[in-house]
Amino acid sequence: MQDLIKKAGQVKLLVMDVDGILSNGQIIYDANGIETKAFSVQDGVGVKSLARYGVLTAIITGRSSAMVDKRTKEMGVHYVVQGRDDKLIALNELLSMLDPALNITAADCAYMGDDLPDIKAMQTVGFAATVPNAHAEVISRSDMVTTRAGGTGAVREICDLILKGHGHYQDFIADYTLDEVNNQGESP
């Protein structure tokens, strides 16, 4: 686990797929043909926590959806790329659009994906993560498999790990508890 925490400490940008990562991967249509998705509130808290400590976030998804726009705005996701089937090309384009002063390369990124279109992007970044119900080929190429499935707090697990790697996790938790924190940022 310490190796994963160390690796997560290098992350400057977390890139996430939507279907199967931020949502459970199901596409549900109502009687009027309107698509709906469910998102985890815990993931939203995690994404917001990264922004608080200077870690950027991005979405790269193959589908386009107004509800993804709405949810990413609520969570404060910095960059949203929708309707892109080739995730590696989209990732490279995103990185090329970033302010050079940020000094972010693919090696400074974490990528969370769950299916075959995510693999090339995951193989390019410094930290690749997935969910337990991901395609077997994705799991075999991931640094970490979360304990939670997509849409049920999996992104939060990665956000917490990144905070631990950056040394901010205890400070973040202290905002929500009455626990005392000592000078090293650890609970007694």
C-alpha atoms as an extended CHARMM CRD file, in Angstrom:
* protein
*
       188  EXT
         1         1  MET       CA              0.0000000000        0.0000000000        0.0000000000  PROA      1               0.0000000000
         2         2  GLN       CA              2.8650000000        2.4050000000        0.7070000000  PROA      2               0.0000000000
         3         3  ASP       CA              4.0120000000        2.0670000000       -2.9080000000  PROA      3               0.0000000000
         4         4  LEU       CA              0.5270000000        3.0450000000       -4.0960000000  PROA      4               0.0000000000
         5         5  ILE       CA              0.4230000000        6.0150000000       -1.7340000000  PROA      5               0.0000000000
         6         6  LYS       CA              3.8340000000        7.1430000000       -2.9730000000  PROA      6               0.0000000000
         7         7  LYS       CA              2.7250000000        6.7840000000       -6.5960000000  PROA      7               0.0000000000
         8         8  ALA       CA             -0.5040000000        8.6820000000       -5.8520000000  PROA      8               0.0000000000
         9         9  GLY       CA              1.5850000000       11.4630000000       -4.3310000000  PROA      9               0.0000000000
        10        10  GLN       CA              2.9540000000       12.2320000000       -7.7930000000  PROA      10              0.0000000000
        11        11  VAL       CA             -0.5000000000       12.8750000000       -9.2740000000  PROA      11              0.0000000000
        12        12  LYS       CA             -1.2200000000       16.4260000000      -10.4260000000  PROA      12              0.0000000000
        13        13  LEU       CA             -4.2550000000       15.5850000000      -12.5930000000  PROA      13              0.0000000000
        14        14  LEU       CA             -6.8920000000       12.8840000000      -12.0600000000  PROA      14              0.0000000000
        15        15  VAL       CA             -8.6140000000       11.8950000000      -15.3200000000  PROA      15              0.0000000000
        16        16  MET       CA            -11.8150000000        9.8390000000      -15.0820000000  PROA      16              0.0000000000
        17        17  ASP       CA            -14.1300000000        8.0130000000      -17.4180000000  PROA      17              0.0000000000
        18        18  VAL       CA            -17.8300000000        8.4550000000      -16.6190000000  PROA      18              0.0000000000
        19        19  ASP       CA            -19.8180000000        5.3110000000      -17.4190000000  PROA      19              0.0000000000
        20        20  GLY       CA            -18.5930000000        2.5690000000      -15.1060000000  PROA      20              0.0000000000
        21        21  ILE       CA            -16.4300000000        4.9270000000      -13.0320000000  PROA      21              0.0000000000
        22        22  LEU       CA            -18.4820000000        7.9430000000      -11.9260000000  PROA      22              0.0000000000
        23        23  SER       CA            -21.6780000000        6.0390000000      -12.6750000000  PROA      23              0.0000000000
        24        24  ASN       CA            -22.4660000000        2.3360000000      -12.4050000000  PROA      24              0.0000000000
        25        25  GLY       CA            -22.2120000000        1.9760000000      -16.1820000000  PROA      25              0.0000000000
        26        26  GLN       CA            -25.8940000000        1.4210000000      -16.7760000000  PROA      26              0.0000000000
        27        27  ILE       CA            -27.7210000000        3.6060000000      -19.2550000000  PROA      27              0.0000000000
        28        28  ILE       CA            -31.3410000000        3.9600000000      -18.2390000000  PROA      28              0.0000000000
        29        29  TYR       CA            -33.9940000000        5.4770000000      -20.4920000000  PROA      29              0.0000000000
        30        30  ASP       CA            -37.3600000000        6.6330000000      -19.1990000000  PROA      30              0.0000000000
        31        31  ALA       CA            -40.6090000000        6.1840000000      -21.1530000000  PROA      31              0.0000000000
        32        32  ASN       CA            -39.8380000000        9.3730000000      -23.0950000000  PROA      32              0.0000000000
        33        33  GLY       CA            -36.3960000000        8.1510000000      -24.1330000000  PROA      33              0.0000000000
        34        34  ILE       CA            -34.6070000000       10.4830000000      -21.7190000000  PROA      34              0.0000000000
        35        35  GLU       CA            -31.3080000000        9.0470000000      -20.5020000000  PROA      35              0.0000000000
        36        36  THR       CA            -30.5260000000        9.0790000000      -16.8060000000  PROA      36              0.0000000000
        37        37  LYS       CA            -27.4750000000        8.1880000000      -14.6950000000  PROA      37              0.0000000000
        38        38  ALA       CA            -26.8260000000        7.9480000000      -10.9650000000  PROA      38              0.0000000000
        39        39  PHE       CA            -23.7110000000        9.4640000000       -9.3840000000  PROA      39              0.0000000000
        40        40  SER       CA            -22.2020000000        8.9780000000       -5.9300000000  PROA      40              0.0000000000
        41        41  VAL       CA            -22.2030000000       11.9500000000       -3.5870000000  PROA      41              0.0000000000
        42        42  GLN       CA            -19.0660000000       10.5190000000       -1.9730000000  PROA      42              0.0000000000
        43        43  ASP       CA            -17.2380000000       10.7660000000       -5.2940000000  PROA      43              0.0000000000
        44        44  GLY       CA            -18.2360000000       14.4230000000       -5.4740000000  PROA      44              0.0000000000
        45        45  VAL       CA            -16.7640000000       15.1610000000       -2.0460000000  PROA      45              0.0000000000
        46        46  GLY       CA            -13.5620000000       13.4080000000       -3.1010000000  PROA      46              0.0000000000
        47        47  VAL       CA            -13.2290000000       15.3570000000       -6.3490000000  PROA      47              0.0000000000
        48        48  LYS       CA            -13.8370000000       18.6340000000       -4.5240000000  PROA      48              0.0000000000
        49        49  SER       CA            -11.1840000000       17.6910000000       -1.9520000000  PROA      49              0.0000000000
        50        50  LEU       CA             -8.5680000000       17.3280000000       -4.6730000000  PROA      50              0.0000000000
        51        51  ALA       CA             -9.2660000000       20.8250000000       -5.9710000000  PROA      51              0.0000000000
        52        52  ARG       CA             -8.8640000000       22.1820000000       -2.4490000000  PROA      52              0.0000000000
        53        53  TYR       CA             -5.2990000000       20.8580000000       -2.3910000000  PROA      53              0.0000000000
        54        54  GLY       CA             -4.3470000000       21.8580000000       -5.9210000000  PROA      54              0.0000000000
        55        55  VAL       CA             -4.8770000000       18.5610000000       -7.7650000000  PROA      55              0.0000000000
        56        56  LEU       CA             -6.7070000000       19.0960000000      -11.0450000000  PROA      56              0.0000000000
        57        57  THR       CA             -9.4770000000       16.8280000000      -12.3370000000  PROA      57              0.0000000000
        58        58  ALA       CA            -10.7520000000       15.9410000000      -15.7950000000  PROA      58              0.0000000000
        59        59  ILE       CA            -13.3830000000       13.7950000000      -17.4800000000  PROA      59              0.0000000000
        60        60  ILE       CA            -12.8450000000       11.9900000000      -20.7690000000  PROA      60              0.0000000000
        61        61  THR       CA            -15.9050000000       10.0640000000      -21.9020000000  PROA      61              0.0000000000
        62        62  GLY       CA            -17.0370000000        8.4550000000      -25.1200000000  PROA      62              0.0000000000
        63        63  ARG       CA            -20.6350000000        9.5730000000      -24.7010000000  PROA      63              0.0000000000
        64        64  SER       CA            -22.0590000000       13.0870000000      -24.5670000000  PROA      64              0.0000000000
        65        65  SER       CA            -24.6130000000       13.9530000000      -21.9290000000  PROA      65              0.0000000000
        66        66  ALA       CA            -26.1220000000       17.0940000000      -20.4360000000  PROA      66              0.0000000000
        67        67  MET       CA            -26.2900000000       15.3510000000      -17.0620000000  PROA      67              0.0000000000
        68        68  VAL       CA            -22.5210000000       14.8210000000      -17.1720000000  PROA      68              0.0000000000
        69        69  ASP       CA            -22.1170000000       18.5610000000      -17.7670000000  PROA      69              0.0000000000
        70        70  LYS       CA            -24.3620000000       19.2650000000      -14.7820000000  PROA      70              0.0000000000
        71        71  ARG       CA            -22.6460000000       16.8070000000      -12.4490000000  PROA      71              0.0000000000
        72        72  THR       CA            -19.1160000000       17.8430000000      -13.3830000000  PROA      72              0.0000000000
        73        73  LYS       CA            -19.9990000000       21.4860000000      -12.7490000000  PROA      73              0.0000000000
        74        74  GLU       CA            -21.4020000000       20.5460000000       -9.3220000000  PROA      74              0.0000000000
        75        75  MET       CA            -18.2060000000       18.6670000000       -8.4970000000  PROA      75              0.0000000000
        76        76  GLY       CA            -15.9140000000       21.3870000000       -9.8340000000  PROA      76              0.0000000000
        77        77  VAL       CA            -14.1990000000       19.2110000000      -12.4490000000  PROA      77              0.0000000000
        78        78  HSD       CA            -11.6560000000       21.4010000000      -14.2180000000  PROA      78              0.0000000000
        79        79  TYR       CA            -11.7520000000       19.8640000000      -17.7050000000  PROA      79              0.0000000000
        80        80  VAL       CA            -14.5780000000       17.9610000000      -19.4250000000  PROA      80              0.0000000000
        81        81  VAL       CA            -14.1000000000       16.1520000000      -22.7330000000  PROA      81              0.0000000000
        82        82  GLN       CA            -17.1950000000       14.3290000000      -24.0280000000  PROA      82              0.0000000000
        83        83  GLY       CA            -17.9640000000       12.3260000000      -27.1440000000  PROA      83              0.0000000000
        84        84  ARG       CA            -14.4470000000       10.9940000000      -27.6170000000  PROA      84              0.0000000000
        85        85  ASP       CA            -13.9870000000        7.3130000000      -28.3720000000  PROA      85              0.0000000000
        86        86  ASP       CA            -10.1830000000        7.4560000000      -28.5600000000  PROA      86              0.0000000000
        87        87  LYS       CA             -9.2960000000        8.2670000000      -24.9750000000  PROA      87              0.0000000000
        88        88  LEU       CA             -5.5360000000        8.3860000000      -25.6050000000  PROA      88              0.0000000000
        89        89  ILE       CA             -5.8610000000       11.0350000000      -28.3060000000  PROA      89              0.0000000000
        90        90  ALA       CA             -8.2580000000       12.9740000000      -26.0680000000  PROA      90              0.0000000000
        91        91  LEU       CA             -5.8140000000       12.7290000000      -23.1430000000  PROA      91              0.0000000000
        92        92  ASN       CA             -2.9090000000       13.9540000000      -25.2640000000  PROA      92              0.0000000000
        93        93  GLU       CA             -5.0010000000       16.8440000000      -26.6020000000  PROA      93              0.0000000000
        94        94  LEU       CA             -6.0510000000       17.7550000000      -23.0590000000  PROA      94              0.0000000000
        95        95  LEU       CA             -2.4500000000       17.7390000000      -21.8610000000  PROA      95              0.0000000000
        96        96  SER       CA             -1.3780000000       19.9220000000      -24.7920000000  PROA      96              0.0000000000
        97        97  MET       CA             -4.0520000000       22.4960000000      -23.9030000000  PROA      97              0.0000000000
        98        98  LEU       CA             -2.9330000000       22.8720000000      -20.2860000000  PROA      98              0.0000000000
        99        99  ASP       CA             -1.0210000000       25.9400000000      -19.2230000000  PROA      99              0.0000000000
       100       100  PRO       CA              2.6830000000       25.0720000000      -19.6360000000  PROA      100             0.0000000000
       101       101  ALA       CA              3.3350000000       26.6710000000      -16.2440000000  PROA      101             0.0000000000
       102       102  LEU       CA              1.4450000000       23.7590000000      -14.6550000000  PROA      102             0.0000000000
       103       103  ASN       CA              4.2000000000       21.4490000000      -15.9300000000  PROA      103             0.0000000000
       104       104  ILE       CA              1.8740000000       18.4310000000      -16.1860000000  PROA      104             0.0000000000
       105       105  THR       CA              2.8380000000       15.4590000000      -18.3310000000  PROA      105             0.0000000000
       106       106  ALA       CA              1.1150000000       12.0960000000      -18.7050000000  PROA      106             0.0000000000
       107       107  ALA       CA              3.4340000000       10.7480000000      -16.0110000000  PROA      107             0.0000000000
       108       108  ASP       CA              1.8570000000       13.2440000000      -13.5770000000  PROA      108             0.0000000000
       109       109  CYS       CA             -1.6590000000       11.9380000000      -14.2510000000  PROA      109             0.0000000000
       110       110  ALA       CA             -3.8630000000        9.2700000000      -12.7640000000  PROA      110             0.0000000000
       111       111  TYR       CA             -6.4640000000        7.7420000000      -15.0460000000  PROA      111             0.0000000000
       112       112  MET       CA             -9.5510000000        5.7940000000      -13.9340000000  PROA      112             0.0000000000
       113       113  GLY       CA            -11.2110000000        3.6680000000      -16.5740000000  PROA      113             0.0000000000
       114       114  ASP       CA            -13.1240000000        0.4100000000      -16.7330000000  PROA      114             0.0000000000
       115       115  ASP       CA            -13.3000000000       -0.8230000000      -20.3090000000  PROA      115             0.0000000000
       116       116  LEU       CA            -11.1950000000       -1.4610000000      -23.3930000000  PROA      116             0.0000000000
       117       117  PRO       CA            -11.3340000000        2.1260000000      -24.7900000000  PROA      117             0.0000000000
       118       118  ASP       CA             -9.5510000000        3.2890000000      -21.5960000000  PROA      118             0.0000000000
       119       119  ILE       CA             -6.5360000000        0.9650000000      -21.7540000000  PROA      119             0.0000000000
       120       120  LYS       CA             -4.1970000000        3.0140000000      -23.9700000000  PROA      120             0.0000000000
       121       121  ALA       CA             -4.7120000000        6.1300000000      -21.8650000000  PROA      121             0.0000000000
       122       122  MET       CA             -4.2150000000        4.0980000000      -18.6880000000  PROA      122             0.0000000000
       123       123  GLN       CA             -0.9550000000        2.6710000000      -20.0480000000  PROA      123             0.0000000000
       124       124  THR       CA              0.3060000000        6.1920000000      -20.7390000000  PROA      124             0.0000000000
       125       125  VAL       CA             -0.1740000000        7.7760000000      -17.3060000000  PROA      125             0.0000000000
       126       126  GLY       CA              1.8120000000        7.4570000000      -14.0890000000  PROA      126             0.0000000000
       127       127  PHE       CA             -1.0150000000        5.8600000000      -12.0970000000  PROA      127             0.0000000000
       128       128  ALA       CA             -3.8170000000        3.7010000000      -13.5250000000  PROA      128             0.0000000000
       129       129  ALA       CA             -6.8480000000        2.7040000000      -11.4680000000  PROA      129             0.0000000000
       130       130  THR       CA            -10.0220000000        0.7890000000      -12.1010000000  PROA      130             0.0000000000
       131       131  VAL       CA            -13.0270000000       -0.7780000000      -10.4110000000  PROA      131             0.0000000000
       132       132  PRO       CA            -13.5860000000       -4.4520000000       -9.4920000000  PROA      132             0.0000000000
       133       133  ASN       CA            -16.2380000000       -4.9470000000      -12.1730000000  PROA      133             0.0000000000
       134       134  ALA       CA            -14.0060000000       -3.5940000000      -14.9530000000  PROA      134             0.0000000000
       135       135  HSD       CA            -13.0540000000       -5.6690000000      -17.9850000000  PROA      135             0.0000000000
       136       136  ALA       CA            -10.3450000000       -8.2180000000      -17.0940000000  PROA      136             0.0000000000
       137       137  GLU       CA             -7.8870000000       -6.6270000000      -19.5480000000  PROA      137             0.0000000000
       138       138  VAL       CA             -8.2730000000       -3.2900000000      -17.7590000000  PROA      138             0.0000000000
       139       139  ILE       CA             -7.8000000000       -4.8670000000      -14.3390000000  PROA      139             0.0000000000
       140       140  SER       CA             -4.6170000000       -6.6090000000      -15.4690000000  PROA      140             0.0000000000
       141       141  ARG       CA             -3.1310000000       -3.2710000000      -16.5590000000  PROA      141             0.0000000000
       142       142  SER       CA             -4.0700000000       -1.2440000000      -13.4690000000  PROA      142             0.0000000000
       143       143  ASP       CA             -1.9390000000       -0.1660000000      -10.5400000000  PROA      143             0.0000000000
       144       144  MET       CA             -4.9730000000       -0.2810000000       -8.2640000000  PROA      144             0.0000000000
       145       145  VAL       CA             -8.4250000000       -1.8500000000       -8.2560000000  PROA      145             0.0000000000
       146       146  THR       CA            -10.8050000000       -0.0930000000       -5.8900000000  PROA      146             0.0000000000
       147       147  THR       CA            -12.9280000000       -2.0500000000       -3.4360000000  PROA      147             0.0000000000
       148       148  ARG       CA            -16.0560000000       -0.2040000000       -4.5640000000  PROA      148             0.0000000000
       149       149  ALA       CA            -17.6870000000       -0.4590000000       -7.9610000000  PROA      149             0.0000000000
       150       150  GLY       CA            -18.1730000000        2.4840000000      -10.2850000000  PROA      150             0.0000000000
       151       151  GLY       CA            -20.8700000000        4.8990000000       -9.1940000000  PROA      151             0.0000000000
       152       152  THR       CA            -20.6580000000        3.7400000000       -5.5650000000  PROA      152             0.0000000000
       153       153  GLY       CA            -17.6360000000        5.6260000000       -4.2420000000  PROA      153             0.0000000000
       154       154  ALA       CA            -14.7800000000        4.1600000000       -6.3080000000  PROA      154             0.0000000000
       155       155  VAL       CA            -13.5430000000        7.6060000000       -7.3340000000  PROA      155             0.0000000000
       156       156  ARG       CA            -13.5400000000        8.6450000000       -3.6780000000  PROA      156             0.0000000000
       157       157  GLU       CA            -11.1200000000        5.8040000000       -2.8810000000  PROA      157             0.0000000000
       158       158  ILE       CA             -8.6700000000        7.1620000000       -5.4490000000  PROA      158             0.0000000000
       159       159  CYS       CA             -9.1550000000       10.7500000000       -4.2630000000  PROA      159             0.0000000000
       160       160  ASP       CA             -8.4380000000        9.7010000000       -0.6700000000  PROA      160             0.0000000000
       161       161  LEU       CA             -5.3260000000        7.8320000000       -1.8230000000  PROA      161             0.0000000000
       162       162  ILE       CA             -4.0990000000       10.9100000000       -3.7210000000  PROA      162             0.0000000000
       163       163  LEU       CA             -4.6750000000       13.0470000000       -0.6270000000  PROA      163             0.0000000000
       164       164  LYS       CA             -2.6680000000       10.5480000000        1.4450000000  PROA      164             0.0000000000
       165       165  GLY       CA              0.1200000000       10.6210000000       -1.1240000000  PROA      165             0.0000000000
       166       166  HSD       CA              0.2380000000       14.4090000000       -0.9970000000  PROA      166             0.0000000000
       167       167  GLY       CA              0.1510000000       14.3930000000        2.8140000000  PROA      167             0.0000000000
       168       168  HSD       CA             -3.2500000000       16.1320000000        3.0690000000  PROA      168             0.0000000000
       169       169  TYR       CA             -5.5780000000       13.3140000000        4.0600000000  PROA      169             0.0000000000
       170       170  GLN       CA             -5.5560000000       13.8850000000        7.8330000000  PROA      170             0.0000000000
       171       171  ASP       CA             -5.9720000000       17.6410000000        7.3640000000  PROA      171             0.0000000000
       172       172  PHE       CA             -8.9360000000       16.9840000000        5.0630000000  PROA      172             0.0000000000
       173       173  ILE       CA            -10.5490000000       14.5470000000        7.5270000000  PROA      173             0.0000000000
       174       174  ALA       CA             -9.9480000000       16.9700000000       10.4210000000  PROA      174             0.0000000000
       175       175  ASP       CA            -12.3630000000       19.4190000000        8.7830000000  PROA      175             0.0000000000
       176       176  TYR       CA            -15.1500000000       16.8950000000        9.2840000000  PROA      176             0.0000000000
       177       177  THR       CA            -14.3210000000       15.5880000000       12.7510000000  PROA      177             0.0000000000
       178       178  LEU       CA            -13.7040000000       16.7610000000       16.2810000000  PROA      178             0.0000000000
       179       179  ASP       CA            -10.5070000000       14.6800000000       16.3990000000  PROA      179             0.0000000000
       180       180  GLU       CA             -7.3210000000       16.4120000000       17.4090000000  PROA      180             0.0000000000
       181       181  VAL       CA             -4.4960000000       16.4420000000       14.8920000000  PROA      181             0.0000000000
       182       182  ASN       CA             -0.8780000000       16.5180000000       16.0780000000  PROA      182             0.0000000000
       183       183  ASN       CA              1.9600000000       18.4270000000       14.4060000000  PROA      183             0.0000000000
       184       184  GLN       CA              2.6670000000       15.6230000000       11.9430000000  PROA      184             0.0000000000
       185       185  GLY       CA             -0.8980000000       15.7630000000       10.6650000000  PROA      185             0.0000000000
       186       186  GLU       CA             -1.8050000000       12.4060000000       12.2170000000  PROA      186             0.0000000000
       187       187  SER       CA             -4.5540000000       11.6740000000       14.6860000000  PROA      187             0.0000000000
       188       188  PRO       CA             -3.3760000000       10.6990000000       18.1810000000  PROA      188             0.0000000000
